[in-house]
């Protein structure tokens, strides 16, 4: 029935009315707060391209988690900046690795917080790739020290799985509650599940970055985590932004391999993927509002081109409306404050 009988504006007349008929709500319980942990004590170094986001030493990270938890944010996800990097990502799986240390400290000092561990090798590899790099025969003659050209190297899949599995077990041992692999190697969820089970961590859930796209929106993160690839790019393992059906396949494979929760990343440029994932899969669904999404909002707000708080909340509600139950967001604390 059309106008004049039908007048949708009737339900928009007051805030009380609007609130009563509101379809989607944000609550701090939905937020997962990413933190970048670095060596040292008393370190709180702002990331140039992410104002309001810091590299935190373990002691500072503990304070940050306590504050976020106090605002009702249930969970943090940890990324590490190791002391040194090498070709086998030692810092990722070392018992005294930076994330392992942070996890132990946070779990012992902050009550009732869920600590997630991002599992990837790029931050710990001297070359900045998410897996083991093998130069192909033709590159072996190249000038010493020269970065190999794209056709001359390969990110080796199966050998990388062992390091990812080892990292996951080491994180679980350090008290990490949820293992979140973000590397995009084929078969990693299955490999990690098997390794966790074998080590006695059969109750530790896996949140897989199931549909992770090779995105320009990760730029500021790579500064924050010092994980820019030293040559080439991530297109041979992360997904082509043009591919929707392949995203559904990636998710289905991770579900089959034993993922307990799935993630789409980035968030706002991929709301269609989030909506379809919600429709087709029944596992808890997360979306990652990544560094570039955060940086764009902060930058525009700093120019007074947009109302920061309003756009922050609108971006988050859009991700919820698309169907994500959980949102990894650098806005976690600020949004929780506004919701209080
Ligand atoms: C590690 C990883 C990245 C992000 C999360 N885990 C960077 C990348 O894939 O290059 C990006 C998160 C963000 O941009 O906020 N592989």
Short mmCIF file of N, CA, C and O in Angstrom, two decimals, residues 181-182 184 188-189 207-213 239 246-247 249-252 254-255 259 261-265:
data_model
loop_
_atom_site.label_atom_id
_atom_site.label_comp_id
_atom_site.label_asym_id
_atom_site.label_seq_id
_atom_site.Cartn_x
_atom_site.Cartn_y
_atom_site.Cartn_z
N UNK A 181 44.63 -17.48 12.57
CA UNK A 181 45.60 -17.48 11.47
C UNK A 181 45.20 -16.50 10.35
O UNK A 181 44.08 -16.52 9.86
N UNK A 182 46.17 -15.65 9.97
CA UNK A 182 45.88 -14.62 8.96
C UNK A 182 46.78 -14.72 7.74
O UNK A 182 46.83 -13.81 6.93
N UNK A 184 46.85 -17.00 5.12
CA UNK A 184 46.25 -17.42 3.86
C UNK A 184 46.99 -18.54 3.12
O UNK A 184 46.81 -18.72 1.91
N UNK A 188 46.02 -24.34 6.25
CA UNK A 188 46.61 -24.01 7.55
C UNK A 188 45.66 -24.27 8.70
O UNK A 188 46.11 -24.63 9.80
N UNK A 189 44.37 -24.14 8.48
CA UNK A 189 43.44 -24.38 9.59
C UNK A 189 43.53 -25.84 10.03
O UNK A 189 43.63 -26.15 11.23
N UNK A 207 39.83 -18.98 15.09
CA UNK A 207 39.11 -17.96 14.32
C UNK A 207 39.93 -17.76 13.06
O UNK A 207 41.03 -17.20 13.12
N UNK A 208 39.43 -18.25 11.92
CA UNK A 208 40.27 -18.15 10.73
C UNK A 208 39.93 -16.89 9.94
O UNK A 208 38.77 -16.54 9.75
N UNK A 209 41.00 -16.20 9.52
CA UNK A 209 40.85 -15.11 8.56
C UNK A 209 40.54 -15.83 7.24
O UNK A 209 41.41 -16.05 6.42
N UNK A 210 39.30 -16.24 7.07
CA UNK A 210 38.96 -17.17 5.99
C UNK A 210 38.99 -16.49 4.63
O UNK A 210 39.57 -17.02 3.68
N UNK A 211 38.36 -15.33 4.54
CA UNK A 211 38.38 -14.59 3.27
C UNK A 211 39.15 -13.31 3.51
O UNK A 211 38.61 -12.31 3.96
N UNK A 212 40.44 -13.39 3.23
CA UNK A 212 41.32 -12.22 3.42
C UNK A 212 41.84 -11.79 2.06
O UNK A 212 42.47 -12.57 1.35
N UNK A 213 41.54 -10.55 1.73
CA UNK A 213 41.86 -10.05 0.40
C UNK A 213 43.21 -9.33 0.39
O UNK A 213 43.61 -8.73 1.39
N UNK A 239 43.68 -13.03 -1.29
CA UNK A 239 42.72 -13.14 -2.39
C UNK A 239 42.64 -11.90 -3.27
O UNK A 239 42.80 -10.77 -2.83
N UNK A 246 35.10 -17.08 -4.98
CA UNK A 246 36.27 -17.70 -4.37
C UNK A 246 36.30 -17.46 -2.85
O UNK A 246 36.78 -18.30 -2.09
N UNK A 247 35.75 -16.32 -2.42
CA UNK A 247 35.69 -16.05 -0.98
C UNK A 247 34.80 -17.09 -0.30
O UNK A 247 35.12 -17.59 0.78
N UNK A 249 34.31 -20.11 -1.35
CA UNK A 249 35.08 -21.36 -1.36
C UNK A 249 36.11 -21.36 -0.23
O UNK A 249 36.23 -22.35 0.50
N UNK A 250 36.83 -20.25 -0.08
CA UNK A 250 37.83 -20.17 0.99
C UNK A 250 37.20 -20.41 2.36
O UNK A 250 37.76 -21.11 3.20
N UNK A 251 36.02 -19.81 2.58
CA UNK A 251 35.35 -19.99 3.86
C UNK A 251 34.93 -21.45 4.04
O UNK A 251 35.15 -22.06 5.10
N UNK A 252 34.33 -22.02 2.99
CA UNK A 252 33.87 -23.41 3.08
C UNK A 252 35.03 -24.35 3.42
O UNK A 252 34.89 -25.26 4.25
N UNK A 254 37.81 -23.60 5.04
CA UNK A 254 38.24 -23.42 6.43
C UNK A 254 37.25 -24.06 7.40
O UNK A 254 37.65 -24.61 8.43
N UNK A 255 35.98 -23.99 7.08
CA UNK A 255 34.97 -24.63 7.92
C UNK A 255 35.22 -26.14 7.94
O UNK A 255 35.24 -26.78 8.99
N UNK A 259 37.63 -24.74 11.34
CA UNK A 259 37.53 -23.39 11.92
C UNK A 259 36.29 -23.32 12.82
O UNK A 259 35.25 -23.88 12.49
N UNK A 261 35.30 -20.22 14.05
CA UNK A 261 34.74 -18.92 13.71
C UNK A 261 35.43 -18.47 12.43
O UNK A 261 36.58 -18.88 12.18
N UNK A 262 34.73 -17.65 11.66
CA UNK A 262 35.32 -17.22 10.39
C UNK A 262 35.36 -15.70 10.32
O UNK A 262 34.61 -15.01 11.02
N UNK A 263 36.24 -15.19 9.47
CA UNK A 263 36.41 -13.75 9.36
C UNK A 263 36.48 -13.32 7.90
O UNK A 263 37.01 -14.05 7.06
N UNK A 264 35.94 -12.13 7.65
CA UNK A 264 36.12 -11.47 6.35
C UNK A 264 36.97 -10.22 6.61
O UNK A 264 36.76 -9.51 7.58
N UNK A 265 37.90 -9.94 5.72
CA UNK A 265 38.84 -8.83 5.92
C UNK A 265 39.33 -8.30 4.59
O UNK A 265 39.70 -9.11 3.74
#
